[in-house]
Coordinates of C-alpha atoms and ligand atoms in Angstrom, one line a residue:
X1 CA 8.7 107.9 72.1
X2 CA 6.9 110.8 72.8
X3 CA 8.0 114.2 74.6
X4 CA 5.1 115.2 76.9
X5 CA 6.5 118.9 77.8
X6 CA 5.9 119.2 73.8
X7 CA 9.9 120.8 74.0
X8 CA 12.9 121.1 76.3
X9 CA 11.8 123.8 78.3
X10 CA 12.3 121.6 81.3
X11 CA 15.3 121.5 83.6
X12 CA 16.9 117.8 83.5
X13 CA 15.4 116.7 86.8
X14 CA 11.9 117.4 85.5
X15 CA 13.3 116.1 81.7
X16 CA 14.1 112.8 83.1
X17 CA 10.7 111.6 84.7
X18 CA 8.6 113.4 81.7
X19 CA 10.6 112.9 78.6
X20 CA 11.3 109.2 76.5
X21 CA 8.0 107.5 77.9
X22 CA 4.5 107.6 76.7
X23 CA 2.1 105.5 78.8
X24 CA -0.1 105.0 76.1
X25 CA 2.2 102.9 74.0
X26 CA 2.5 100.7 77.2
X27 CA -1.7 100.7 78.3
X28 CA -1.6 103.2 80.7
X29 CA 0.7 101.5 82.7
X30 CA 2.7 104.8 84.6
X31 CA 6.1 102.7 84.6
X32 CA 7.4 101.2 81.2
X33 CA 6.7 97.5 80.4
X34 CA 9.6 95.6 79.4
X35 CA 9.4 94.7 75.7
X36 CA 11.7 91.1 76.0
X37 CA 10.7 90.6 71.8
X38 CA 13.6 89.8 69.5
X39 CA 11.5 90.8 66.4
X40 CA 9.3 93.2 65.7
X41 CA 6.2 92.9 63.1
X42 CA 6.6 95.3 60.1
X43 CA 3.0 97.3 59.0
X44 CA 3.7 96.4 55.4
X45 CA 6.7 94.9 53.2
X46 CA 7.4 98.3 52.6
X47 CA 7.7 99.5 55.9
X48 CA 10.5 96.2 56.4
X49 CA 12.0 97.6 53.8
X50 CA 12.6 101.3 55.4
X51 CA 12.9 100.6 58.5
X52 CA 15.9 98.6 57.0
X53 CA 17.3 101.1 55.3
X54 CA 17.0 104.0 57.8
X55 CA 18.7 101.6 60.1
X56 CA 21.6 100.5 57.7
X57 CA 22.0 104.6 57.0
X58 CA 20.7 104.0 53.2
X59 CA 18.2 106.5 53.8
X60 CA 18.1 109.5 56.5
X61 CA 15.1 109.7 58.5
X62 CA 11.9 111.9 58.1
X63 CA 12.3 115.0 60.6
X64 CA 10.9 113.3 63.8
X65 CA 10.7 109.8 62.3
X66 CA 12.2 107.0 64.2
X67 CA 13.1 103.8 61.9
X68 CA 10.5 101.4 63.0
X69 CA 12.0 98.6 65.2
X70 CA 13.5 95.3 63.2
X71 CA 15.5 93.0 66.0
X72 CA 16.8 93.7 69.3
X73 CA 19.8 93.2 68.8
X74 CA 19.6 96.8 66.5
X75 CA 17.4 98.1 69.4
X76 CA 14.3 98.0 71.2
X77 CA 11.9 100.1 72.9
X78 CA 13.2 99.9 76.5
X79 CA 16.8 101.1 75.1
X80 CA 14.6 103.8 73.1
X81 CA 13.0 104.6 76.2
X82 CA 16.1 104.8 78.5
X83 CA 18.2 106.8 75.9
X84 CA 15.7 109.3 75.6
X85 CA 15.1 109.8 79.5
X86 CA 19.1 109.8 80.2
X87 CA 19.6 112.7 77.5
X88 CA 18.8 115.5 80.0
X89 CA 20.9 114.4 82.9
X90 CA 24.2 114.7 80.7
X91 CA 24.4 118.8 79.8
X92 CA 25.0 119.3 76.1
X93 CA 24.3 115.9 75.0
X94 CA 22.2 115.2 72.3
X95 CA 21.9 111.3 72.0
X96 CA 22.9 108.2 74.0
X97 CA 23.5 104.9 73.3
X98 CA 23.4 102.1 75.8
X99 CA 25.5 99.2 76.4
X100 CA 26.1 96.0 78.1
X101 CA 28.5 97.2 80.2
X102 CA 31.0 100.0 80.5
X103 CA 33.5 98.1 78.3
X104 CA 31.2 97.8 75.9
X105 CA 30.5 101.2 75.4
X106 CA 34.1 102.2 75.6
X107 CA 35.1 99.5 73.5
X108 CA 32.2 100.2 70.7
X109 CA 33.7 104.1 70.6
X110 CA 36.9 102.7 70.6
X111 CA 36.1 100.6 67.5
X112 CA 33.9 103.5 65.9
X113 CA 36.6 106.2 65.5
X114 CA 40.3 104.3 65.9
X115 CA 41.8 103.8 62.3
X116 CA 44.9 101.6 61.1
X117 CA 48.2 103.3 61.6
X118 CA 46.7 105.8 63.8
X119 CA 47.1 107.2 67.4
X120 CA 45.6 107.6 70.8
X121 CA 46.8 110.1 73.0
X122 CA 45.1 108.7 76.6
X123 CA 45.5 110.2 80.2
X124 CA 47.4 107.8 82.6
X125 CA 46.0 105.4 85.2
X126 CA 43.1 104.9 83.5
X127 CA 40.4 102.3 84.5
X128 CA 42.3 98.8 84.2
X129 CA 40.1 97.1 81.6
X130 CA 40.8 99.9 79.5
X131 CA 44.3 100.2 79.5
X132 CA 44.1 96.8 78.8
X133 CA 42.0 97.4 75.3
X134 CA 44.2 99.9 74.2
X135 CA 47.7 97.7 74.4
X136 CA 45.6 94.0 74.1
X137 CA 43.7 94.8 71.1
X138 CA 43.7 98.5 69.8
X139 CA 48.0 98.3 69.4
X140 CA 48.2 94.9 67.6
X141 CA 45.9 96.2 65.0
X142 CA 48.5 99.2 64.4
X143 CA 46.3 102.1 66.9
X144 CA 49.5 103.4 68.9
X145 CA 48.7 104.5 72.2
X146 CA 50.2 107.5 73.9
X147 CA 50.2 107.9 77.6
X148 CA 50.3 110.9 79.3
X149 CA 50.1 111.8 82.9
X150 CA 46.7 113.2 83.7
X151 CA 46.4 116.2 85.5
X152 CA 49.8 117.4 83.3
X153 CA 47.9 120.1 81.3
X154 CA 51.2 121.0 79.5
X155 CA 52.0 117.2 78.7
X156 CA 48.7 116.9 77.3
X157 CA 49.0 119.8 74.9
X158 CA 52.0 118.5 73.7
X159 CA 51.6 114.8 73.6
X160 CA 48.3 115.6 71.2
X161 CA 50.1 118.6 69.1
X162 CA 52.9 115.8 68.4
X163 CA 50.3 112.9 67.6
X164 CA 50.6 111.8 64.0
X165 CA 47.3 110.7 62.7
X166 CA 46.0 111.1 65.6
X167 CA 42.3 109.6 65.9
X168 CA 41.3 109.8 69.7
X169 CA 41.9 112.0 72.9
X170 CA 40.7 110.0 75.5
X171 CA 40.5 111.2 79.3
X172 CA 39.4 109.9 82.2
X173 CA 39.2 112.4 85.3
X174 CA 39.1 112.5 88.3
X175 CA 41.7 110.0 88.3
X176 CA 41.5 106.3 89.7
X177 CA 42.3 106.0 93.1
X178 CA 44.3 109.2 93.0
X179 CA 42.0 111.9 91.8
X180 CA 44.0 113.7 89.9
X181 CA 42.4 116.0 87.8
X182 CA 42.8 116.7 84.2
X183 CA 41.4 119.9 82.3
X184 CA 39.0 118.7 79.8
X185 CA 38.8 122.4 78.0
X186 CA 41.9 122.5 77.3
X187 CA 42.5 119.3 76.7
X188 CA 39.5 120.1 74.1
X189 CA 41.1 122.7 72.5
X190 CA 44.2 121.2 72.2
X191 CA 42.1 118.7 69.9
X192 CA 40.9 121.1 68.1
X193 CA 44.0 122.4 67.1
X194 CA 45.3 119.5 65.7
X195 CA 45.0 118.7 61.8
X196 CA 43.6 115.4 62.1
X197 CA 40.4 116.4 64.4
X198 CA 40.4 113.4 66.7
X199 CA 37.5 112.5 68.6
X200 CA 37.6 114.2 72.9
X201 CA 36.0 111.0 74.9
X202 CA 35.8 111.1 78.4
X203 CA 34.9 108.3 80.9
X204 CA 32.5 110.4 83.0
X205 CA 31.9 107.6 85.6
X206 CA 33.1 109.3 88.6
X207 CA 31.7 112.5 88.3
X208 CA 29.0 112.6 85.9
X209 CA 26.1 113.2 84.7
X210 CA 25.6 115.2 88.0
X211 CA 28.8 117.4 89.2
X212 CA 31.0 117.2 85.6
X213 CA 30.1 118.2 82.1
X214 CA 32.2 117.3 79.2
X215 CA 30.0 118.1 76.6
X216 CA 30.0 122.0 77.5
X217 CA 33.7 121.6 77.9
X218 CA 34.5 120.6 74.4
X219 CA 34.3 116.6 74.7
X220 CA 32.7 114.9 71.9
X221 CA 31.4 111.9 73.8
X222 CA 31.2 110.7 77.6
X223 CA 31.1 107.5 78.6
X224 CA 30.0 105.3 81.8
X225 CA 30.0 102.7 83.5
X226 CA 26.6 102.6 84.5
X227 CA 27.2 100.1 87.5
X228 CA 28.4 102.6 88.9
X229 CA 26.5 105.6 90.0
X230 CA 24.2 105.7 87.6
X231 CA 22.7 102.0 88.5
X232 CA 23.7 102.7 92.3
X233 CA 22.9 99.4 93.9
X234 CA 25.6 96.9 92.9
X235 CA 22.9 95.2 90.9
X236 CA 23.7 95.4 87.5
X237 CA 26.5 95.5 84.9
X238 CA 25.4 98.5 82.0
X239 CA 27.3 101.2 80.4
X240 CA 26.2 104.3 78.5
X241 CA 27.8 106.7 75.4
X242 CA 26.0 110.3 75.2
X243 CA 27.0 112.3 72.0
X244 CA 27.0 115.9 70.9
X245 CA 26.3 115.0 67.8
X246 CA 23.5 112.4 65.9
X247 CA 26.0 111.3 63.3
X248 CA 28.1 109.7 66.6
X249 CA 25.5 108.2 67.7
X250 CA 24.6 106.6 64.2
X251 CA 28.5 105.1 64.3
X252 CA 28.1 103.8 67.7
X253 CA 24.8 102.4 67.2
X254 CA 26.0 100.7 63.7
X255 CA 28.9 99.1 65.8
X256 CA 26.6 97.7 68.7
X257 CA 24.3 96.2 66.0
X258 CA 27.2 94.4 64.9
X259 CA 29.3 93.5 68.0
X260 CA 25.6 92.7 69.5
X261 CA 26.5 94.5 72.8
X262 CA 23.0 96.6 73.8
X263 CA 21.4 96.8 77.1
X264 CA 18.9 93.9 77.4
X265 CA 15.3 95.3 78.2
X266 CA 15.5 94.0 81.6
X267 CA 18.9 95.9 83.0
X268 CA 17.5 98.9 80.5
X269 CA 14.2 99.0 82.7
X270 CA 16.2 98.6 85.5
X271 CA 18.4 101.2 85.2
X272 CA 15.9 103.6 83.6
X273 CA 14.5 103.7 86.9
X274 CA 17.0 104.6 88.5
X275 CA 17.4 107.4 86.6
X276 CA 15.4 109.7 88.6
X277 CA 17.4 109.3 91.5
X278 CA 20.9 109.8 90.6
X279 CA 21.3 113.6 91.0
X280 CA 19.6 112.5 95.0
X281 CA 21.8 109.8 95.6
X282 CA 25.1 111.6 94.4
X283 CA 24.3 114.4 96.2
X284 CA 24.0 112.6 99.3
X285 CA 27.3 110.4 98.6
X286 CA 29.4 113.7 98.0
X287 CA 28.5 115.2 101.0
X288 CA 29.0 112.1 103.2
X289 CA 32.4 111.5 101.5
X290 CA 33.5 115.6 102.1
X291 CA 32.7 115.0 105.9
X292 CA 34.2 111.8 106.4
X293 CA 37.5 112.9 104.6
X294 CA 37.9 116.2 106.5
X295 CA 37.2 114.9 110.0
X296 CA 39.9 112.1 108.8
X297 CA 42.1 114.3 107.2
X298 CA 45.2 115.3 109.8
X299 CA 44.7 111.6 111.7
X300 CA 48.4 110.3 112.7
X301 CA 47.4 107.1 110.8
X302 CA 47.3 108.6 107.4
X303 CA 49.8 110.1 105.2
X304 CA 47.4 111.9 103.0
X305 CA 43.7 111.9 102.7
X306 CA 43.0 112.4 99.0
X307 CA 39.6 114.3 98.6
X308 CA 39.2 117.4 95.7
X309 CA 38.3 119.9 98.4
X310 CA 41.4 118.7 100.4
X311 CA 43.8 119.3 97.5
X312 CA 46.9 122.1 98.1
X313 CA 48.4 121.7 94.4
X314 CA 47.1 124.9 93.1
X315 CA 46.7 123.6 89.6
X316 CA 44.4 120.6 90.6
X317 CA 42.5 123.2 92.9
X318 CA 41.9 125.5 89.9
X319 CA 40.8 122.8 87.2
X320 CA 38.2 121.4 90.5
X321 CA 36.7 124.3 90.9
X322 CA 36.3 125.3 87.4
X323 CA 35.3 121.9 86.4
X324 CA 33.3 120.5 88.9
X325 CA 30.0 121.3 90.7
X326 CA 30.7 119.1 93.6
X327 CA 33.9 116.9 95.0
X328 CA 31.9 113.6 94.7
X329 CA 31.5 110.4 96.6
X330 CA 35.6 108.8 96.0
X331 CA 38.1 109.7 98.7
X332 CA 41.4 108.0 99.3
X333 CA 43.3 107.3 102.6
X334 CA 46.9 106.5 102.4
X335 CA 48.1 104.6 105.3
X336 CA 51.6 105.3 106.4
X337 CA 52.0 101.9 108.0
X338 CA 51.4 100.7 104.2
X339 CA 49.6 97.5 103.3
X340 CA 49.6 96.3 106.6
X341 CA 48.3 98.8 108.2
X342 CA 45.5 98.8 104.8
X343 CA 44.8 95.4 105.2
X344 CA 44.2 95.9 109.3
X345 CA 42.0 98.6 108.5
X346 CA 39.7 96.8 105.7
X347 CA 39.8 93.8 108.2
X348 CA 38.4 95.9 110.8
X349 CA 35.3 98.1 109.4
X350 CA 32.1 97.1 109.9
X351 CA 29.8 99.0 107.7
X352 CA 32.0 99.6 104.9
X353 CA 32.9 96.7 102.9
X354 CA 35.6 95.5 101.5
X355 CA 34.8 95.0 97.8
X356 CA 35.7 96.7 94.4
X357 CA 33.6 98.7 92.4
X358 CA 32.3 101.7 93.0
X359 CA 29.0 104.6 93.2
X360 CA 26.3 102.4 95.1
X361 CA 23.8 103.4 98.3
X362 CA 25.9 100.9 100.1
X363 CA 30.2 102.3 101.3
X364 CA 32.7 100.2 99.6
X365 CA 36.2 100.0 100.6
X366 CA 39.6 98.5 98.6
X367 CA 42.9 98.2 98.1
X368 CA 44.0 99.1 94.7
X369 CA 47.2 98.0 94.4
X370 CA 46.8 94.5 95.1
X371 CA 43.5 94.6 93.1
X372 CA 42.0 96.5 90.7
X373 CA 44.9 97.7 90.3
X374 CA 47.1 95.2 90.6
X375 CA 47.6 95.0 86.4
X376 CA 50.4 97.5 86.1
X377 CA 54.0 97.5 86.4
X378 CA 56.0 98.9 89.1
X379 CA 56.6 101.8 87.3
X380 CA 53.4 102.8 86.5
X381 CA 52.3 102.5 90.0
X382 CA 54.6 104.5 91.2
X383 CA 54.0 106.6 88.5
X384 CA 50.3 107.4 89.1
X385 CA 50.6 107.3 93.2
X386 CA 48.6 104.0 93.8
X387 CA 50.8 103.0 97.0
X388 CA 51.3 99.9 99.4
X389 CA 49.0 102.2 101.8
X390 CA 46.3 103.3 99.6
X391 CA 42.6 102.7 100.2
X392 CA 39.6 103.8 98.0
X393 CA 36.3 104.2 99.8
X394 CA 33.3 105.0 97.5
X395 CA 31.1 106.7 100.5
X396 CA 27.0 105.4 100.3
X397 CA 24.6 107.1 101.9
X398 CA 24.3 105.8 105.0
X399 CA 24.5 108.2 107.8
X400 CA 27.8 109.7 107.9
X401 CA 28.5 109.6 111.4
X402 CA 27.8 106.0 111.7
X403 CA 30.5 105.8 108.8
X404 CA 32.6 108.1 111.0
X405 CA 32.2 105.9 113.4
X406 CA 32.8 103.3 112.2
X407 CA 36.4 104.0 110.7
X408 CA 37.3 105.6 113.9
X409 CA 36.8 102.2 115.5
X410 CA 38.8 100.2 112.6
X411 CA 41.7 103.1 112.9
X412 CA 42.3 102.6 116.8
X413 CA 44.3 100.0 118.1
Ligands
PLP1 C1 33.9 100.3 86.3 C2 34.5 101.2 85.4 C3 34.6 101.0 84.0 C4 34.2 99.6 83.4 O1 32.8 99.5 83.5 P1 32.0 98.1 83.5 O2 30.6 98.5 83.7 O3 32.6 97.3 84.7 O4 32.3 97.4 82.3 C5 35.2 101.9 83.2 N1 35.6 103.1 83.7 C6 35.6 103.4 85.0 C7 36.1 104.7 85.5 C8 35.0 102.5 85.9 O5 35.0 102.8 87.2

């Protein structure tokens, strides 16, 4: 699809209303159509035949040429169209692929780089579903995973220096519910270091594209779950991989084709409009979630109030604030009354509601221990910090002093 600033002279929130769409391939019409096709009509035998083998990797493209569309299950123009217009909002990415869901795209890397007998060196708690793919289906086929504590910089180094045949470093930070914080640079050039060159992947959901960059930090590939903030509205299931390089984007593209896990045109036209809003809406998020966790912080209800601009460990402080633009819209309130006094609270807000998930207009509250959570063993709880008296809150944008309000009312009596 056509560029219209003719270059990338344009900052991303510019890039992402004028780049990846072309009106006149849709008659004028100023938003996309939605292409539902499953096949596409080839010019020419001969043009079936190389679009066939620029998309099987036979043949490398023209400079500029795009492999004429086959089947949508291979691709079709409203994931063209999205992938180009989310490019911009991820800095140092080159290409994106879109998925199905998060799963999907962290299950398609997965499946792109992992290699029989190999390793993966992961930062611990990760997102449930997967920790799950790593010991349900990535171990029995002989891909060991590692575990290490995020946020444990020296850990890290080590755990990856001491990884034989070593195909993936995988992070996920800020940590979920906790926060925690793990250095991507150096986890990057701990990587780097290592004779076997695994692939840096980081699930960007909570922070990115807007207040984290992985790509500039030394990460190979990001990965979302676009439910999340980038979809905003609890509306849609979609998940996104964005690559430094074309040649990852060629493997994860070669995998989706086969696992038959793209974005639908619907959710891609969706979500591509959404696009232009997510640097707003996560702007507005973070700065409702940094007032409502320091005029909570210090109440005799709460043990701690987990929040990055709250954080004393001097560590943590210094990999926020090199690493991130902006705190975000997660905070965490640990009840010292435990799940009771959890429970009493989620039974009592109004406005907030009680739901998992995360990164929409709209305040969500849980308790991850007893769900999203609720997967690991005792010891891994403990571990990473999810307590009885934890709550997550994924702050909307609602007015913050309603929210205020509202969980002053819930927290008395
Ligand atoms: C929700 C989530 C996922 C999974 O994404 P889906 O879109 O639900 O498949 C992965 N990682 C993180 C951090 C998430 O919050």
């Amino acid at each position: 699809m056509a560029d219209q600033t003719h270059g990338h002279d344009v900052r991303p929130r510019t890039a992402v209303l004028t780049r990846g769409f072309d009106p006149s391939l849709s008659f004028g019409s100023a938003r996309p159509a939605v292409f539902r096709s499953s096949t596409y009509v080839f010019a020419s035998p001969e043009a079936a035949e190389r679009a066939f083998a620029i998309t099987t990797g036979k043949i490398q493209p023209a400079p500029g040429e795009r492999a004429d569309l086959i089947y949508s299950r291979f691709s079709h123009p409203n994931a063209e169209i999205l992938e180009d217009q989310i490019v911009p909002l991820e800095a140092g990415g080159r290409e994106a692929a879109v998925f199905n869901s998060g799963m999907a795209a962290i299950m398609t890397a997965f499946f792109a780089y992992a290699r029989p007998d190999s390793t993966i060196v992961y930062t611990t708690p990760l997102y449930g579903g997967t920790t799950g793919l790593i010991h349900t289906f990535l171990e029995p086929f002989g891909v060991r995973g590692i575990p290490v504590r995020s946020g444990d910089s020296a850990a890290i180094d080590a755990a990856i220096a001491s990884a034989r045949n070593c195909c993936i470093v995988y992070l996920e930070t800020p940590a979920n519910p906790t926060l925690i914080m793990t250095d991507i640079e150096r986890a990057a050039q701990a990587a780097s270091r290592h004779p076997d060159k695994p692939v840096v992947m980081v699930d960007n959901t909570f922070l990115g594209p807007t207040f984290q960059h992985p790509l500039l930090l030394g990460a190979d590939i990001t990965l979302y779950s676009a439910t999340k903030y980038l979809s905003g509205f609890s509306d849609m299931v979609a998940g996104v991989a964005i690559t430094k390089s074309s040649e990852a984007i060629r493997k994860l593209r070669s995998r989706r084709s086969m696992f038959g896990n793209i974005l639908q045109p619907d959710e891609c036209w969706m979500l591509d409009g959404r696009l232009p809003t997510v640097a707003l809406r996560m702007n507005r998020q973070s700065k409702n979630a940094q007032r409502l966790a320091e005029a909570l912080v210090g109440h005799k209800q709460f043990s701690r109030v987990i929040y990055p601009t709250l954080f004393e460990d001097l560590e943590q402080k210094r990999i926020f604030e090199k690493q991130c633009a902006y705190p975000g819209g997660i905070l965490s309130l640990e009840f010292q009354g435990g799940k009771e006094a959890a429970f009493e609270f989620l039974r009592k807000v109004r406005i907030a509601r009680n739901a998992v998930s995360l990164g929409s207009v709209e305040t969500l509250t849980c308790h991850p221990k007893s769900t999203t959570h609720s997967g690991m063993s005792a010891e891994e709880l403990a571990e990473s910090g999810v307590t009885d008296g934890l709550v997550r809150v994924s702050v909307g944008i609602e007015d913050w002093r309603d929210l205020l309000a509202d969980f002053e009312q819930a927290l008395c009596g």
